[in-house]
CSV table of C-alpha atoms in Angstrom, one decimal:
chain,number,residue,atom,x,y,z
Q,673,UNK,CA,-56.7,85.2,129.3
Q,674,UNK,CA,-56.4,83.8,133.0
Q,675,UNK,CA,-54.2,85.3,135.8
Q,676,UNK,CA,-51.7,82.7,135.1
Q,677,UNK,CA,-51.9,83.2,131.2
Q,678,UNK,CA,-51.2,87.0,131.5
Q,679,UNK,CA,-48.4,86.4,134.2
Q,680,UNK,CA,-46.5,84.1,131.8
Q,681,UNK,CA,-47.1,86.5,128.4
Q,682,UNK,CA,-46.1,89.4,130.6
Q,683,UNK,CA,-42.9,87.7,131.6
Q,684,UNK,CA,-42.3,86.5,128.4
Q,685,UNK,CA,-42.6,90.2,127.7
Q,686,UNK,CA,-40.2,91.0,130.2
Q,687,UNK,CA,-42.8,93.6,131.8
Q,688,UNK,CA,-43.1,92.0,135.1
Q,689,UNK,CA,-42.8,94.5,137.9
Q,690,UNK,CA,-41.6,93.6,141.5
Q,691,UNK,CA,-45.1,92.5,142.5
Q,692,UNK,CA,-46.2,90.5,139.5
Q,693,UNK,CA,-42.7,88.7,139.5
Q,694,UNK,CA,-43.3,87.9,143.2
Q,695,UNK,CA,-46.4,86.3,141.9
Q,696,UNK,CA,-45.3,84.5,138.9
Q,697,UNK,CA,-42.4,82.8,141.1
Q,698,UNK,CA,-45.2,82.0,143.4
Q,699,UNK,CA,-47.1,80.0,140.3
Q,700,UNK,CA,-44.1,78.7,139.0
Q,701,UNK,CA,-42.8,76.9,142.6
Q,702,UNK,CA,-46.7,76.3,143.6
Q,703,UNK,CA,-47.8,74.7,140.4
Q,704,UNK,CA,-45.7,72.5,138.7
Q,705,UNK,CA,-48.1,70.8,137.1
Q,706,UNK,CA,-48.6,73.7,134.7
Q,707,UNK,CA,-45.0,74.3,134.8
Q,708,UNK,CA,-44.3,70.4,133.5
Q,709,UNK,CA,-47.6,71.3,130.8
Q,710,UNK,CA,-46.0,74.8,129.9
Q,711,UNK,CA,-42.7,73.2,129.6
Q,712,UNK,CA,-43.4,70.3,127.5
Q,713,UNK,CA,-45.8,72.1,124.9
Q,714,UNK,CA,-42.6,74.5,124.4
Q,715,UNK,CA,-40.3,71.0,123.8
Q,716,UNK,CA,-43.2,69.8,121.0
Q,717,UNK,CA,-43.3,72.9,119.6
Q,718,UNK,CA,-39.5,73.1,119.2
Q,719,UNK,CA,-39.5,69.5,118.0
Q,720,UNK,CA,-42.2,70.1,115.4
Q,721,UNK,CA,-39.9,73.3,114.2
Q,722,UNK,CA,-37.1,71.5,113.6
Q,723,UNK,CA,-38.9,68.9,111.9
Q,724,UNK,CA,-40.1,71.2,109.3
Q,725,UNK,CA,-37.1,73.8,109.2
Q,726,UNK,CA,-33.7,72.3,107.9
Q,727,UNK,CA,-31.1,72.8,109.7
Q,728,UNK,CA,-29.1,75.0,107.4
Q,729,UNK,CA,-31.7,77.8,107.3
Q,730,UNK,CA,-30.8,80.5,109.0
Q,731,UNK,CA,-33.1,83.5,110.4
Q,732,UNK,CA,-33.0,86.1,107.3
Q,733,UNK,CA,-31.1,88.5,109.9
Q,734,UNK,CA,-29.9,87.1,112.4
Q,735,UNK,CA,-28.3,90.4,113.9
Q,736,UNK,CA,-31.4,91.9,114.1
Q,737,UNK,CA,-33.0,88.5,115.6
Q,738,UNK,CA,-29.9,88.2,118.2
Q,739,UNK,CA,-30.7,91.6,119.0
Q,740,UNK,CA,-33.9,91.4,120.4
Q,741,UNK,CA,-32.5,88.2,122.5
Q,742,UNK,CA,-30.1,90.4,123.9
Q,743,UNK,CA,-32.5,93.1,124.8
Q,744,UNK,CA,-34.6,90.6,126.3
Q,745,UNK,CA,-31.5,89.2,128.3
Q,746,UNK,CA,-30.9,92.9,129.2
Q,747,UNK,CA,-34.0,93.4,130.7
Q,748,UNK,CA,-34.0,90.2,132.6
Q,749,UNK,CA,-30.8,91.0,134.3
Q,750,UNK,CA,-32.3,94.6,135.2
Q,751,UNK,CA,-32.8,95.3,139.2
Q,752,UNK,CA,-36.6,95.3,139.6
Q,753,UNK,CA,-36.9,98.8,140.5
Q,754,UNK,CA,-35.3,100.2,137.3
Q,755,UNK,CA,-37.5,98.1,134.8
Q,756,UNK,CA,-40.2,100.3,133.6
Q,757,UNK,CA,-43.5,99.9,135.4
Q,758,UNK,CA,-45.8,97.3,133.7
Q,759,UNK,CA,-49.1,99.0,135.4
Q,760,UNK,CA,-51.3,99.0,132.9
Q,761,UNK,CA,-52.2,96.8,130.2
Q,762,UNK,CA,-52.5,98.6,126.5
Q,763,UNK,CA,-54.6,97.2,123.9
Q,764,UNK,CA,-51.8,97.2,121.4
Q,765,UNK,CA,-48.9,96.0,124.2
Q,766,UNK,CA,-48.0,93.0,122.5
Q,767,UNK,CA,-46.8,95.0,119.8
Q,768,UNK,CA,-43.9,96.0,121.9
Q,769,UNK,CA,-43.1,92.4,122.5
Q,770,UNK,CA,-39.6,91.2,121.6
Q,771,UNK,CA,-41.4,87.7,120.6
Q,772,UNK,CA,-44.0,89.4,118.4
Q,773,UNK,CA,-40.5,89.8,116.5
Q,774,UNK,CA,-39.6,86.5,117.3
Q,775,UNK,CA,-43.0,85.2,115.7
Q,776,UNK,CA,-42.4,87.4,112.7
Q,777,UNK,CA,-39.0,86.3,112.1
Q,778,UNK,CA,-40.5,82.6,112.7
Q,779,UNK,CA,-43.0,83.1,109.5
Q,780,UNK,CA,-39.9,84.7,107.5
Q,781,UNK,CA,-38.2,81.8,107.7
Q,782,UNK,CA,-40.7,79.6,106.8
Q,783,UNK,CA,-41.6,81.7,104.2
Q,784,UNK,CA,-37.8,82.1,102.5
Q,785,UNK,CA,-37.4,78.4,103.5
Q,786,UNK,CA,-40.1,78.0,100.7
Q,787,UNK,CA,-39.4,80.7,98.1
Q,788,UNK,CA,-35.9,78.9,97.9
Q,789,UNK,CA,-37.1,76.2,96.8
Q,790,UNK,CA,-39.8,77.6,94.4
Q,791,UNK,CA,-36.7,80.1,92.4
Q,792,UNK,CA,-34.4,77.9,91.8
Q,793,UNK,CA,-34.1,78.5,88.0
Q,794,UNK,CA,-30.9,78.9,86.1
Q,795,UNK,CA,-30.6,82.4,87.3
Q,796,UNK,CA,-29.2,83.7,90.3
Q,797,UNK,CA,-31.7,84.6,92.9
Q,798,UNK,CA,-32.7,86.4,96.0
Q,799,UNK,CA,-34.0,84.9,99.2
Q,800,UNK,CA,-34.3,87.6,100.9
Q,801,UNK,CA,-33.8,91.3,101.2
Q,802,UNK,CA,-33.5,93.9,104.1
Q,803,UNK,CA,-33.1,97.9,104.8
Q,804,UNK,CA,-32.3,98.6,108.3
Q,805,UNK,CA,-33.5,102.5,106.9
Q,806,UNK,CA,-36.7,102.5,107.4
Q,807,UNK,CA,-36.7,105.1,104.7
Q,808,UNK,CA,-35.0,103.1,102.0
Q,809,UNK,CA,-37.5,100.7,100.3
Q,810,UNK,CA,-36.7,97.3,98.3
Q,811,UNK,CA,-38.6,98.6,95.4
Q,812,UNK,CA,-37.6,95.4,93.2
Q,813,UNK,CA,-35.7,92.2,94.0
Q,814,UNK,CA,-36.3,89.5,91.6
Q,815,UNK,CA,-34.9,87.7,88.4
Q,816,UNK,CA,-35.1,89.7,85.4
Q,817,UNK,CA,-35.5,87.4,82.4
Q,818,UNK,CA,-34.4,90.1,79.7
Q,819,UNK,CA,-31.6,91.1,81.5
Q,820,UNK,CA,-30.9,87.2,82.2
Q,821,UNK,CA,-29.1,89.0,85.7
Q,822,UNK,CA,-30.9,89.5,89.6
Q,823,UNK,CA,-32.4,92.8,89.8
Q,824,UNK,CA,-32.0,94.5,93.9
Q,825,UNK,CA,-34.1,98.0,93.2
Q,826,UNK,CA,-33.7,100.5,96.2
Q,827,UNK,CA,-35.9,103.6,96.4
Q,828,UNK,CA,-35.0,106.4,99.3
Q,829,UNK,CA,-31.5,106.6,99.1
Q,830,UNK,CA,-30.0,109.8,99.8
Q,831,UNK,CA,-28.7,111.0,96.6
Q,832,UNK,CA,-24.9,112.0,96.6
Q,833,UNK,CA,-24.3,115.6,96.5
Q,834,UNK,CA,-23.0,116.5,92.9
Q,835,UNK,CA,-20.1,117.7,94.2
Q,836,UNK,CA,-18.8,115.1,95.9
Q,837,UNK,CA,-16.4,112.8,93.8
Q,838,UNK,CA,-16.7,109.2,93.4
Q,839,UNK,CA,-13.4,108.0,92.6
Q,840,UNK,CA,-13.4,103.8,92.0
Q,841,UNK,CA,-10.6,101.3,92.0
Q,842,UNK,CA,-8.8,98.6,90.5
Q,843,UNK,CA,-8.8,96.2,93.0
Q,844,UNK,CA,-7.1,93.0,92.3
Q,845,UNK,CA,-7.0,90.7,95.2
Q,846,UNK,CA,-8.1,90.9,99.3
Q,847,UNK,CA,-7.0,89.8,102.2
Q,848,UNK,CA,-8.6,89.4,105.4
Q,849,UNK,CA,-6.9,90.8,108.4
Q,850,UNK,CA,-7.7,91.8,112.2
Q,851,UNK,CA,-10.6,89.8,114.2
Q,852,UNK,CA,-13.1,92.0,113.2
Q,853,UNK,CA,-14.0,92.0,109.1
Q,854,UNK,CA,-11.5,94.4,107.9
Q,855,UNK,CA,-8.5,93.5,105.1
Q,856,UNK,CA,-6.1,94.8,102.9
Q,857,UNK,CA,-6.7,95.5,99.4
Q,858,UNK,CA,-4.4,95.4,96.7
Q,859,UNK,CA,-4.4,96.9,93.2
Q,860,UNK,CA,-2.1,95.5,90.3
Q,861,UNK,CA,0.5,93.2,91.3
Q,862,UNK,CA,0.8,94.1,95.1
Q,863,UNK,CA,0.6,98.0,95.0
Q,864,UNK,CA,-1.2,98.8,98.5
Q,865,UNK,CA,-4.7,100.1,97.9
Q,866,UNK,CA,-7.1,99.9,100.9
Q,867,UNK,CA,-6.8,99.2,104.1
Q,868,UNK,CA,-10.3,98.4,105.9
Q,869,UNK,CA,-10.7,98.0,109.8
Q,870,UNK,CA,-14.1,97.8,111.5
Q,871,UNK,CA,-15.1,99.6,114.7
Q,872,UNK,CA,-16.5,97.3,117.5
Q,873,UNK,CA,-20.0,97.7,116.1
Q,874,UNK,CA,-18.9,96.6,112.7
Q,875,UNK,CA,-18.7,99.5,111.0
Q,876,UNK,CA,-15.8,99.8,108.2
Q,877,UNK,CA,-13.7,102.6,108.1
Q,878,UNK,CA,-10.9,102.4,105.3
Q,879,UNK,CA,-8.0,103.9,107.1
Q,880,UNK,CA,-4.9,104.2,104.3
Q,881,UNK,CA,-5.4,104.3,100.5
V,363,UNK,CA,-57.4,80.2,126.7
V,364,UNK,CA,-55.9,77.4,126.1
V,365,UNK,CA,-54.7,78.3,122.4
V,366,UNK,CA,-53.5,81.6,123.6
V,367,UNK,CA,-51.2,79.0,126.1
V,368,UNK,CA,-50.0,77.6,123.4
V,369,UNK,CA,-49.1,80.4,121.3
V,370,UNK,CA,-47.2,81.8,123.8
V,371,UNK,CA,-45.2,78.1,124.3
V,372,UNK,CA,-44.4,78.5,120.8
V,373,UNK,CA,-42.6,81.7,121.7
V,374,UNK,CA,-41.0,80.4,123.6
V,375,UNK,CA,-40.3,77.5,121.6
V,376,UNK,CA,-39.2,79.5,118.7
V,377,UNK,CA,-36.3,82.1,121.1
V,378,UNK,CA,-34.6,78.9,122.6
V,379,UNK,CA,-34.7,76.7,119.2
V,380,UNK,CA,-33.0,79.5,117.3
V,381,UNK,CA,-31.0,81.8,119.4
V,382,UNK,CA,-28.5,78.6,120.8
V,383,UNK,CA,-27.8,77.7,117.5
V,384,UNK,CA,-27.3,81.5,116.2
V,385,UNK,CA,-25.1,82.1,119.5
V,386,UNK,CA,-22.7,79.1,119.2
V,387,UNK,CA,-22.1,80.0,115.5
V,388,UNK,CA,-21.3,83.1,116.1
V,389,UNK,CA,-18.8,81.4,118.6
V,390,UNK,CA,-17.7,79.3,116.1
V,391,UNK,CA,-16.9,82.2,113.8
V,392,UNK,CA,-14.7,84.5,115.9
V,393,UNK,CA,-12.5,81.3,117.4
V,394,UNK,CA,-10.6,81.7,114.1
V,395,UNK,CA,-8.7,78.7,112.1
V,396,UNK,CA,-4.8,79.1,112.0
V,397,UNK,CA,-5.5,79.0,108.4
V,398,UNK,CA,-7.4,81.3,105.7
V,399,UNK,CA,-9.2,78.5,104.2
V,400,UNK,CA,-10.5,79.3,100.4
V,401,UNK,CA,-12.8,78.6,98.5
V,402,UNK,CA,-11.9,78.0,94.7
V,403,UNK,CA,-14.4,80.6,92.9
V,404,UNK,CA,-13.8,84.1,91.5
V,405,UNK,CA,-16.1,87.1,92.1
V,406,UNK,CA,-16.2,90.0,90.2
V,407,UNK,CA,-17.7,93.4,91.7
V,408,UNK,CA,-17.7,97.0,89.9
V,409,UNK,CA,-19.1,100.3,90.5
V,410,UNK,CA,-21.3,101.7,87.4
V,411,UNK,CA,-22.1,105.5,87.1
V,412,UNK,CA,-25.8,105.1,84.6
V,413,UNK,CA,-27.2,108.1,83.0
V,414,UNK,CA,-27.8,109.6,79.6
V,415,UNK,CA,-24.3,111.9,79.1
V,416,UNK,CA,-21.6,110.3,77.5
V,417,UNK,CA,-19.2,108.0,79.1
V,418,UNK,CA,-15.6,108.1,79.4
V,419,UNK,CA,-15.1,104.4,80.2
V,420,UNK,CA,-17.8,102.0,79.3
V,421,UNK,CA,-18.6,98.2,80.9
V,422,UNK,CA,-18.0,96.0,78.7
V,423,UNK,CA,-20.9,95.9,75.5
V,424,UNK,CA,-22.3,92.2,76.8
V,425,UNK,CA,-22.9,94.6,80.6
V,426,UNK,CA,-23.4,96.9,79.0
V,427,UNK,CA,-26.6,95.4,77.2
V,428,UNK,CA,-28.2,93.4,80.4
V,429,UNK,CA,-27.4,96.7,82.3
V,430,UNK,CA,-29.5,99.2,80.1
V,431,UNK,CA,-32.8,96.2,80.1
V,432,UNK,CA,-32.8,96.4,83.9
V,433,UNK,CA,-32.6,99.9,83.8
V,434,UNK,CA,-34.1,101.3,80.8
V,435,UNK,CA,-34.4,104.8,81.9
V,436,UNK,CA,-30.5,104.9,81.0
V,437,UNK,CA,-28.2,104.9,77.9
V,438,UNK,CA,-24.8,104.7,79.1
V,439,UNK,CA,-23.0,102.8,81.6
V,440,UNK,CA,-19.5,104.0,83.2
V,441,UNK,CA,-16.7,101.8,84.7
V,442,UNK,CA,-15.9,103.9,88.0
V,443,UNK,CA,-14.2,101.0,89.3
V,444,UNK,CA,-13.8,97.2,89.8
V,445,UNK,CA,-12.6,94.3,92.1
V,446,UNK,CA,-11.6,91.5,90.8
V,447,UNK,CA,-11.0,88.5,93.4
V,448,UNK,CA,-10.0,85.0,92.7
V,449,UNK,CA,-9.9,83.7,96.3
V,450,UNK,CA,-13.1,83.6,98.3
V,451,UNK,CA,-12.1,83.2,102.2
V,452,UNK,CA,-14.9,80.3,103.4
V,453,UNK,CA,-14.5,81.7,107.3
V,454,UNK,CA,-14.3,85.3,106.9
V,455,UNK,CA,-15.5,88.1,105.8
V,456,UNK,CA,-15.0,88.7,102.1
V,457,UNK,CA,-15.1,92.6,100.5
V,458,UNK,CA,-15.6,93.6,96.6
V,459,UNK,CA,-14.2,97.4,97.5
V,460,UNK,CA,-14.4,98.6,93.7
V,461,UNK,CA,-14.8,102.2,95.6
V,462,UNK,CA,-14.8,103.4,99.1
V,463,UNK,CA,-18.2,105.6,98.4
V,464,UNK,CA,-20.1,101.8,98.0
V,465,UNK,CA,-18.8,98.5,98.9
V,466,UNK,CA,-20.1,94.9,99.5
V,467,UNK,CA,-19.4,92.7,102.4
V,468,UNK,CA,-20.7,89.2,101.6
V,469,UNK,CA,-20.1,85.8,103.8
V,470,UNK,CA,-20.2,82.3,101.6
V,471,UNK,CA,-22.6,80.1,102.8
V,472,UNK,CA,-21.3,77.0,100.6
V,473,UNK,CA,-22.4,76.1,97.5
V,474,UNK,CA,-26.4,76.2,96.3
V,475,UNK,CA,-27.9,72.5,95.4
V,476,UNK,CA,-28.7,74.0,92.0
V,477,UNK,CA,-25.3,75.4,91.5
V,478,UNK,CA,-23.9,78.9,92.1
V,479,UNK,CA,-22.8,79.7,95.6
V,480,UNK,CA,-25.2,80.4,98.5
V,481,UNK,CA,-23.9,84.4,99.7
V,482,UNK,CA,-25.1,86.5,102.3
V,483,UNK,CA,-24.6,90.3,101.3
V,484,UNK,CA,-24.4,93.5,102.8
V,485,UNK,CA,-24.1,96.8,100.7
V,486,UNK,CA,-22.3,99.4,102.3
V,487,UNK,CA,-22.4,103.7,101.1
V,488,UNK,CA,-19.3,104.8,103.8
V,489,UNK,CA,-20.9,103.6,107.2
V,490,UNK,CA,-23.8,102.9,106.5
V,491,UNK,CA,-25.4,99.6,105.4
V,492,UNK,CA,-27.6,100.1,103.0
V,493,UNK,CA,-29.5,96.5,102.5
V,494,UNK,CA,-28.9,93.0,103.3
V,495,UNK,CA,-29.5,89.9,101.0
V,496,UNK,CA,-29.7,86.4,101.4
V,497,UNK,CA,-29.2,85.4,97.5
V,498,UNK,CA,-27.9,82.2,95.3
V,499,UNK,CA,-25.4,83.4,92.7
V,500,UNK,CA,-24.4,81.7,89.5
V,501,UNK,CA,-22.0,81.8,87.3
V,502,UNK,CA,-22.6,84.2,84.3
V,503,UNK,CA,-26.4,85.6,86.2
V,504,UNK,CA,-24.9,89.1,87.7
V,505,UNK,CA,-26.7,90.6,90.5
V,506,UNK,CA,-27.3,94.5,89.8
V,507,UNK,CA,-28.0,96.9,93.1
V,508,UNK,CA,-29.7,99.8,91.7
V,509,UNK,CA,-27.8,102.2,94.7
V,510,UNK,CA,-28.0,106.2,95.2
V,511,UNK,CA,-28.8,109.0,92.7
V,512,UNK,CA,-25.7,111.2,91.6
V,513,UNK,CA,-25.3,114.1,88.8
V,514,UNK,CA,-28.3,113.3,87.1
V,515,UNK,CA,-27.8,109.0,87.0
V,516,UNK,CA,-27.6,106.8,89.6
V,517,UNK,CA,-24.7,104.5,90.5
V,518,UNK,CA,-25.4,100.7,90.2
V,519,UNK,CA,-23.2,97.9,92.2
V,520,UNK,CA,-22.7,95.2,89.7
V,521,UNK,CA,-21.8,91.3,91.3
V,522,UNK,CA,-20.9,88.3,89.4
V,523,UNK,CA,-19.3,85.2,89.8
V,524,UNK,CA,-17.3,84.3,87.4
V,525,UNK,CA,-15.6,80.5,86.4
């Protein structure tokens, strides 16, 4: 990798320092021939993705995905001197890289973009699946033939203390309410049974029962 | 050299393509329409308590028998609870809340080319999620969530969409 290579991975990486982005502006105002090149192999690329990629596909999680953009926003925005120093170069640093994510999430959807297409039975199906605890596992998430119903298998969970009473409900009809995801639930006719707001990160809380 | 150029362009490439798109949806979605907009299918969601004791309240026999050949390792499958919900809100945020111990969040993403609807699910124990599934439903093909262990079973999260 050249000097100009590594400056543009590292700010890709958003591990410039205050020297290296002195530099890097430098090469991006005193070549703009490479600039134009850099600039125009992104526009193919992106051109070629949306070629293959319909337009309805979605990244598998797109929280997660919009997360890392952020983060990367984040450190973009952060005052030289408090972004962590970028000294030396690891062997595994591109592991840390928000767009090694980015990459991943890129074969993902190429990949469930696919499987769609090849499931499509007369069962219901799973494109894809996802535990943000990295200690729950999707054992199983397929079509089970015998059970003619789509089988989600987690391993990991926490088991519920015994003591601890799970009471269920007769829900009969929800409405959404608030900005955030929550609603109302009502059992029987229009007998009051949940009420569910979110927090601002999305959590739900049910509030009245 | 000049490959590693390139596969850093397609990072690029790849952050700009998706995350406008993802950001102005998200726009889209919390702009709000002065009307709840519905879509005219019914889902039906229930809690199940499997094990091998006895069961007060049963799933019905036809659950009861795709239930126990996904899960063979139980006998008996108990009705702790169930939602039942005729309207499916096409801009919001649906629930199936057959329990407040597990509950599923799901978001229609119009109807699959091969029939059944195209949903994006999220199961829930209190606060936390517990997965997240892109899936295709149809009509009369439930979707079973094998979910935590509890007094010897485990409790199972039952979907279906029903005509």
């Amino acid at each position: 990798m050249n000097r100009k290579e590594e400056l543009i991975t590292r700010w890709i990486d958003g591990e410039l320092n205050a020297e290296t982005r002195a530099e890097f502006d430098e090469l991006m105002k005193g070549d703009p021939d490479f600039c134009a090149r850099v600039r125009q192999e992104a526009e193919g690329i992106g051109n070629a993705m949306r070629a293959e990629i319909p337009a309805d596909v979605e990244p598998p999680y797109p929280d997660f995905f919009n997360s890392q953009i952020q983060k990367r926003i984040r450190q973009d925005n952060q005052p030289a001197a408090a972004r962590p120093s970028a000294g030396g170069f690891s062997v595994l640093w591109w592991l840390r890289s928000p767009l090694t994510w980015g990459v991943a999430a890129l074969f993902m959807i190429l990949l469930f973009s696919r499987s769609g297409e090849r499931v499509g039975g007369a069962g219901s199906y799973v494109v894809s699946t996802y535990a943000p605890d990295p200690k729950v596992k999707v054992e199983r998430a397929e079509y089970d033939d015998d059970a003619e119903a789509t089988v989600i298998m987690l391993t990991g969970l926490e088991p519920i203390p015994d003591d601890v009473e799970v009471k269920g409900r007769d829900i009969t009809a929800y409405e959404p309410s608030g900005s955030r995801g929550g609603g109302i639930f009502y059992a029987g006719q229009a007998q009051l049974a949940y009420v569910m707001e979110r927090d601002i990160w999305g959590v739900p809380e049910i509030l009245v029962r | 050299m000049r490959r590693q150029a390139s596969i850093i362009n397609a990072f690029l490439a790849m952050v700009f393509a998706l995350a406008c798109p993802l950001a102005n949806a998200q726009k889209d979605r919390a702009a709000g329409p002065g009307e709840k907009s519905t879509l005219n299918t019914k889902f039906w969601g229930a809690l199940v308590y499997a094990s091998n004791d006895t069961a007060e309240k049963q799933v019905k026999k036809d659950l009861a028998l795709r239930l126990g050949k996904a899960f063979k390792q139980y006998k008996t499958f108990e009705l702790l609870g169930q939602h039942t919900q005729d309207k499916v809100f096409r801009d919001y945020v649906n629930w199936i809340v057959p329990s407040d111990e597990l509950n599923l969040e799901f978001e229609s993403k119009g109807p699959a080319e091969d029939g059944g609807m195209k949903v994006l699910l999220k199961l829930w124990q209190k606060k936390k999620v517990l997965v997240k599934s892109d899936a295709v439903i149809k009509p009369g093909k439930p979707l079973f969530i094998a979910g935590p262990l509890w007094r010897g079973g485990r409790l199972l999260f039952v979907l279906e969409l029903r005509k």
